[in-house]
Short mmCIF file of C-alpha atoms in Angstrom, two decimals:
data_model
loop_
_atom_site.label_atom_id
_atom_site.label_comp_id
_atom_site.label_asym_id
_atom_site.label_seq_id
_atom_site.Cartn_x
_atom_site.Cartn_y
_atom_site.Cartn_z
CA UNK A 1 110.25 116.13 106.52
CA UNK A 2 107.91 114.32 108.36
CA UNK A 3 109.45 110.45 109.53
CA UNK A 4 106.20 108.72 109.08
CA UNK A 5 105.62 109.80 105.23
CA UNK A 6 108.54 108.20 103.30
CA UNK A 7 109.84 105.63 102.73
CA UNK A 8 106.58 103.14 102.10
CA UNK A 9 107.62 100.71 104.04
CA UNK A 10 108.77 100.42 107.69
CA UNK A 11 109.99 97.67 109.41
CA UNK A 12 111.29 97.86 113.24
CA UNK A 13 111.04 101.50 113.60
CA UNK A 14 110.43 103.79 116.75
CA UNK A 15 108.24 106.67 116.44
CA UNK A 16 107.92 109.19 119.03
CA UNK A 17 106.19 112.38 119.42
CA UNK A 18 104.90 112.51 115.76
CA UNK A 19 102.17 114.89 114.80
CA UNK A 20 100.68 114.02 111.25
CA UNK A 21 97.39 115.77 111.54
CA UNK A 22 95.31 115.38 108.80
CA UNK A 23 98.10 113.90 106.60
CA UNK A 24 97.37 111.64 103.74
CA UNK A 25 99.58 108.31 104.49
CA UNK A 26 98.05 105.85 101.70
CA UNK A 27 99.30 102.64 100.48
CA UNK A 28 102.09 102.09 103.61
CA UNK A 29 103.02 98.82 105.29
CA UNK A 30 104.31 99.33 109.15
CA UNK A 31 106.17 96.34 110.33
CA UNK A 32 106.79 95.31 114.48
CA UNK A 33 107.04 99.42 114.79
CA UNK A 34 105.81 101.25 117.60
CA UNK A 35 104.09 104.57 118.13
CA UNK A 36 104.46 106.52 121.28
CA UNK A 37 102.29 109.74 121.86
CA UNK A 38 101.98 109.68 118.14
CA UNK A 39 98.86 112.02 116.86
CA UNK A 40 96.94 110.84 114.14
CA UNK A 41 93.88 113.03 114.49
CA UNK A 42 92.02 113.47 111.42
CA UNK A 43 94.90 111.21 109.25
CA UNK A 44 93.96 108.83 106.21
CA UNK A 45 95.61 105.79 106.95
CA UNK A 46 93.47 103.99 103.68
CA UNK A 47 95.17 100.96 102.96
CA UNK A 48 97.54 100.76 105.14
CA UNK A 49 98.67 97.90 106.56
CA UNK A 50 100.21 97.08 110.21
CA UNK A 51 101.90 94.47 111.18
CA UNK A 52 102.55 93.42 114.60
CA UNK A 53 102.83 96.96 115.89
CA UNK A 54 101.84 98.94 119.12
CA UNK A 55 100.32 102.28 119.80
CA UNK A 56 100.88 103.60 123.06
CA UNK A 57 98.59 106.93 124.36
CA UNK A 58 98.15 107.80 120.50
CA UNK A 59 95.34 109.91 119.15
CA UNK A 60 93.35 108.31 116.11
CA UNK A 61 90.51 111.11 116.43
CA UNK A 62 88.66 111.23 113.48
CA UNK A 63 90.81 108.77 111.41
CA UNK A 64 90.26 107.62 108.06
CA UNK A 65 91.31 103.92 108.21
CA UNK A 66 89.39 102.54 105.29
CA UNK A 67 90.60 99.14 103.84
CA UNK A 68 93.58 99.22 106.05
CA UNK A 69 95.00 96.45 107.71
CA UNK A 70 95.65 96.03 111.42
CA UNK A 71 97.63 92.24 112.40
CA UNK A 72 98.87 91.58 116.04
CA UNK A 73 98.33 95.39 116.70
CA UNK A 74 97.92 96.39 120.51
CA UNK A 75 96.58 99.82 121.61
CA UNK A 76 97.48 100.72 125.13
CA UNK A 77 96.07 104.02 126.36
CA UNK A 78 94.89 105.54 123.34
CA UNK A 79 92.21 107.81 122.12
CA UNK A 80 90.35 106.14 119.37
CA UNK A 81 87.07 107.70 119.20
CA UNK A 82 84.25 106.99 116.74
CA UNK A 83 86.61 104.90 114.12
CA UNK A 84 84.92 103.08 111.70
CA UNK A 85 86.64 99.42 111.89
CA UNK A 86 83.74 98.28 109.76
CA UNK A 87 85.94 99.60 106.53
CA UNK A 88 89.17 97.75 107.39
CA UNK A 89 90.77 94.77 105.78
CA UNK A 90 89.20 91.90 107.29
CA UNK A 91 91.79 89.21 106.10
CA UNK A 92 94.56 91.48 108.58
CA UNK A 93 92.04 92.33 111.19
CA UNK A 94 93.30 91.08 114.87
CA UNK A 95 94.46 93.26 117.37
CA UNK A 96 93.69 94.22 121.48
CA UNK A 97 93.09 97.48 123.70
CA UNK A 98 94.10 98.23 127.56
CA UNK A 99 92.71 101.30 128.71
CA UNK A 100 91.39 102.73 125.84
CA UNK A 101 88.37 105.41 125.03
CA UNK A 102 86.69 104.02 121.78
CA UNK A 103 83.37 105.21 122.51
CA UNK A 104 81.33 105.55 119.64
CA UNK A 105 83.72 103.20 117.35
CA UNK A 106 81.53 101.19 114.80
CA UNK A 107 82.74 97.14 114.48
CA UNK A 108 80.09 96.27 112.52
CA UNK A 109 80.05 93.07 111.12
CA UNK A 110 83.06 92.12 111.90
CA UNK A 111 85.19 88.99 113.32
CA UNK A 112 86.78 90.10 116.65
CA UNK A 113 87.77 86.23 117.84
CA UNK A 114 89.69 86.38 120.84
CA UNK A 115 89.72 90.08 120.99
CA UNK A 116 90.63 91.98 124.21
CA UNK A 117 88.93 94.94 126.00
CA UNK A 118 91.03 95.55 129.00
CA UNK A 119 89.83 98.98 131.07
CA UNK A 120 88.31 100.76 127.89
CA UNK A 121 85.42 103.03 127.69
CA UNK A 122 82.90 101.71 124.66
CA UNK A 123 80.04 104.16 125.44
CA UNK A 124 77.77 103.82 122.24
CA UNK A 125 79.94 101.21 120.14
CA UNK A 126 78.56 99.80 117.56
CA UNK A 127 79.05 95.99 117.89
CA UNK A 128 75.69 94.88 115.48
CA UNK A 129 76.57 91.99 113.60
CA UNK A 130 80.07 91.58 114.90
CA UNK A 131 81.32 88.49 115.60
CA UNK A 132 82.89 88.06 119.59
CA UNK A 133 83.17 84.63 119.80
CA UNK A 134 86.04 83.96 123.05
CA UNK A 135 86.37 88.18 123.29
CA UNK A 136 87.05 89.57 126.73
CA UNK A 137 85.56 92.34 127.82
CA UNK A 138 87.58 93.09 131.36
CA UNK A 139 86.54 96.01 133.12
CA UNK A 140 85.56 97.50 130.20
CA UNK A 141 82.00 100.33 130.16
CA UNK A 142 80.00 99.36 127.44
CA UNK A 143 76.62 101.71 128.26
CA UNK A 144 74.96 102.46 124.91
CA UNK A 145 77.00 99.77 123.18
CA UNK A 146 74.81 97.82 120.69
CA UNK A 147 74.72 93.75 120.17
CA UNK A 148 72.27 92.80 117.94
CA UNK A 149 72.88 89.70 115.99
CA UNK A 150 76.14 89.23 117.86
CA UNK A 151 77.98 86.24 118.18
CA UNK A 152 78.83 86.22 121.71
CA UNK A 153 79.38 82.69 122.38
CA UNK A 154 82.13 81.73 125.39
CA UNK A 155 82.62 85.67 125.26
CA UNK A 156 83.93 87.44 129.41
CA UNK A 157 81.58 90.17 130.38
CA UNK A 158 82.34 88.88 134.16
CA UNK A 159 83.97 92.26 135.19
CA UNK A 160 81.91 94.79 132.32
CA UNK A 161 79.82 97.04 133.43
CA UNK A 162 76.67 99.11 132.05
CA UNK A 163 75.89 96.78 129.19
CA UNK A 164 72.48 95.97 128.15
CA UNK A 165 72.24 92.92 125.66
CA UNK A 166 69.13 91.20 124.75
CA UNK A 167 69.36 87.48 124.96
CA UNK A 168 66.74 87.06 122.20
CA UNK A 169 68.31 88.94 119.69
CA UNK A 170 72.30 87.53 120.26
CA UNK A 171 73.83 84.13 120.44
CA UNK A 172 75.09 83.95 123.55
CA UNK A 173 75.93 80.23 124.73
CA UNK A 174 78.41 79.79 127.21
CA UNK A 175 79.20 83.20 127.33
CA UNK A 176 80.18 84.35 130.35
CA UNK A 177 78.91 86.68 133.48
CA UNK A 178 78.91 87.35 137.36
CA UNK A 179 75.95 87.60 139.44
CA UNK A 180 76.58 91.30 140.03
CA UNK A 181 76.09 92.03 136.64
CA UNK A 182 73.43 89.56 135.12
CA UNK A 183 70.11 92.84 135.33
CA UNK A 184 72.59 93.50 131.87
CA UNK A 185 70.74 90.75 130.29
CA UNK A 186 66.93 91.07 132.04
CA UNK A 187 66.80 94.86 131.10
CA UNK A 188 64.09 94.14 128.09
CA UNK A 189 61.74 93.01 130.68
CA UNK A 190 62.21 95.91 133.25
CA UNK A 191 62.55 93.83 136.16
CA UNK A 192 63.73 95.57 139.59
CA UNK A 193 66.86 93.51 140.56
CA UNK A 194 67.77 93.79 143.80
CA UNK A 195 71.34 91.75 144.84
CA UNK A 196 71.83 89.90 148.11
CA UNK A 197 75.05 91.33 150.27
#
């Protein structure tokens, strides 16, 4: 039997090595429990709720994650391509990624306060809508990502790269960039940047 299917509730476990491809894991709560190498490709995880867990070079390929809830959850080196964190639970919705590939992931409309993107790919994320008020983007490659009617007040794109974010259509007071990486903001009016050595 599979460790991650029974019982419904899981507090202060250690799961390593699991494969649950394509399993159907509704209606569980995960408590301060952490996931090594785990591989969730394909999985529905609807309504499930975690709790001040960590994923560590997990696969979530492809996984179902409507209404479920994700509190004090940290991702470090995992795969979570094209996840739709628009469907989630937004009264448990906090969490942060190191070195992480969620290239096209859609967080639309959502509140990601103080969220943190350390070394993650977000080619083509959708961040329309979302709210990034204090988020840090460190070293993170955001080319194709999309901020339209963003919050992005007092948000760190000092060390991003590849963005292109229209201050016309985005709040963006005090948000935060380097000189190196301001043409991010001017690209609407195709101006030919050249930097100073």
């Amino acid at each position: 039997m599979n460790p991650l299917i029974d019982p419904s509730i899981q507090h202060s476990n250690h799961f390593e090595d699991v494969f649950i491809l394509e399993e159907d894991l509704d209606h569980r709560v995960w408590i301060n429990c952490e996931f090594i190498r785990c591989n969730f490709q394909g999985s529905d995880l609807t309504r499930n709720n975690f709790i001040e867990c960590q994923f560590i070079d997990c696969d979530f390929s492809q996984t179902k994650i409507n209404g479920a809830g994700f509190r004090e959850v940290v991702f470090s080196n995992c795969k979570i391509n094209g996840i739709d964190f628009s469907v989630c639970n937004a009264f448990i919705f906090s969490f942060s990624f190191d070195q992480c590939v969620l290239d096209h992931a859609n967080f639309f409309n959502t509140r990601l306060n103080k969220t943190t993107f350390r070394n993650c790919s977000l080619l083509s994320t959708n961040f329309e809508e979302a709210d990034l008020t204090e988020a840090i983007f460190d070293n993170c490659d955001l080319d194709g990502a999309r901020f339209v009617d963003s919050i992005l007040e007092k948000t760190d794109f000092r060390t991003a790269h590849n963005f292109n974010i229209d201050p016309t259509l985005n709040r963006l007071k005090r948000s935060k960039f380097s000189g190196s990486n301001l043409k991010g903001l001017l690209q609407r009016y195709k101006l030919d940047i050249e930097l100073n050595q």
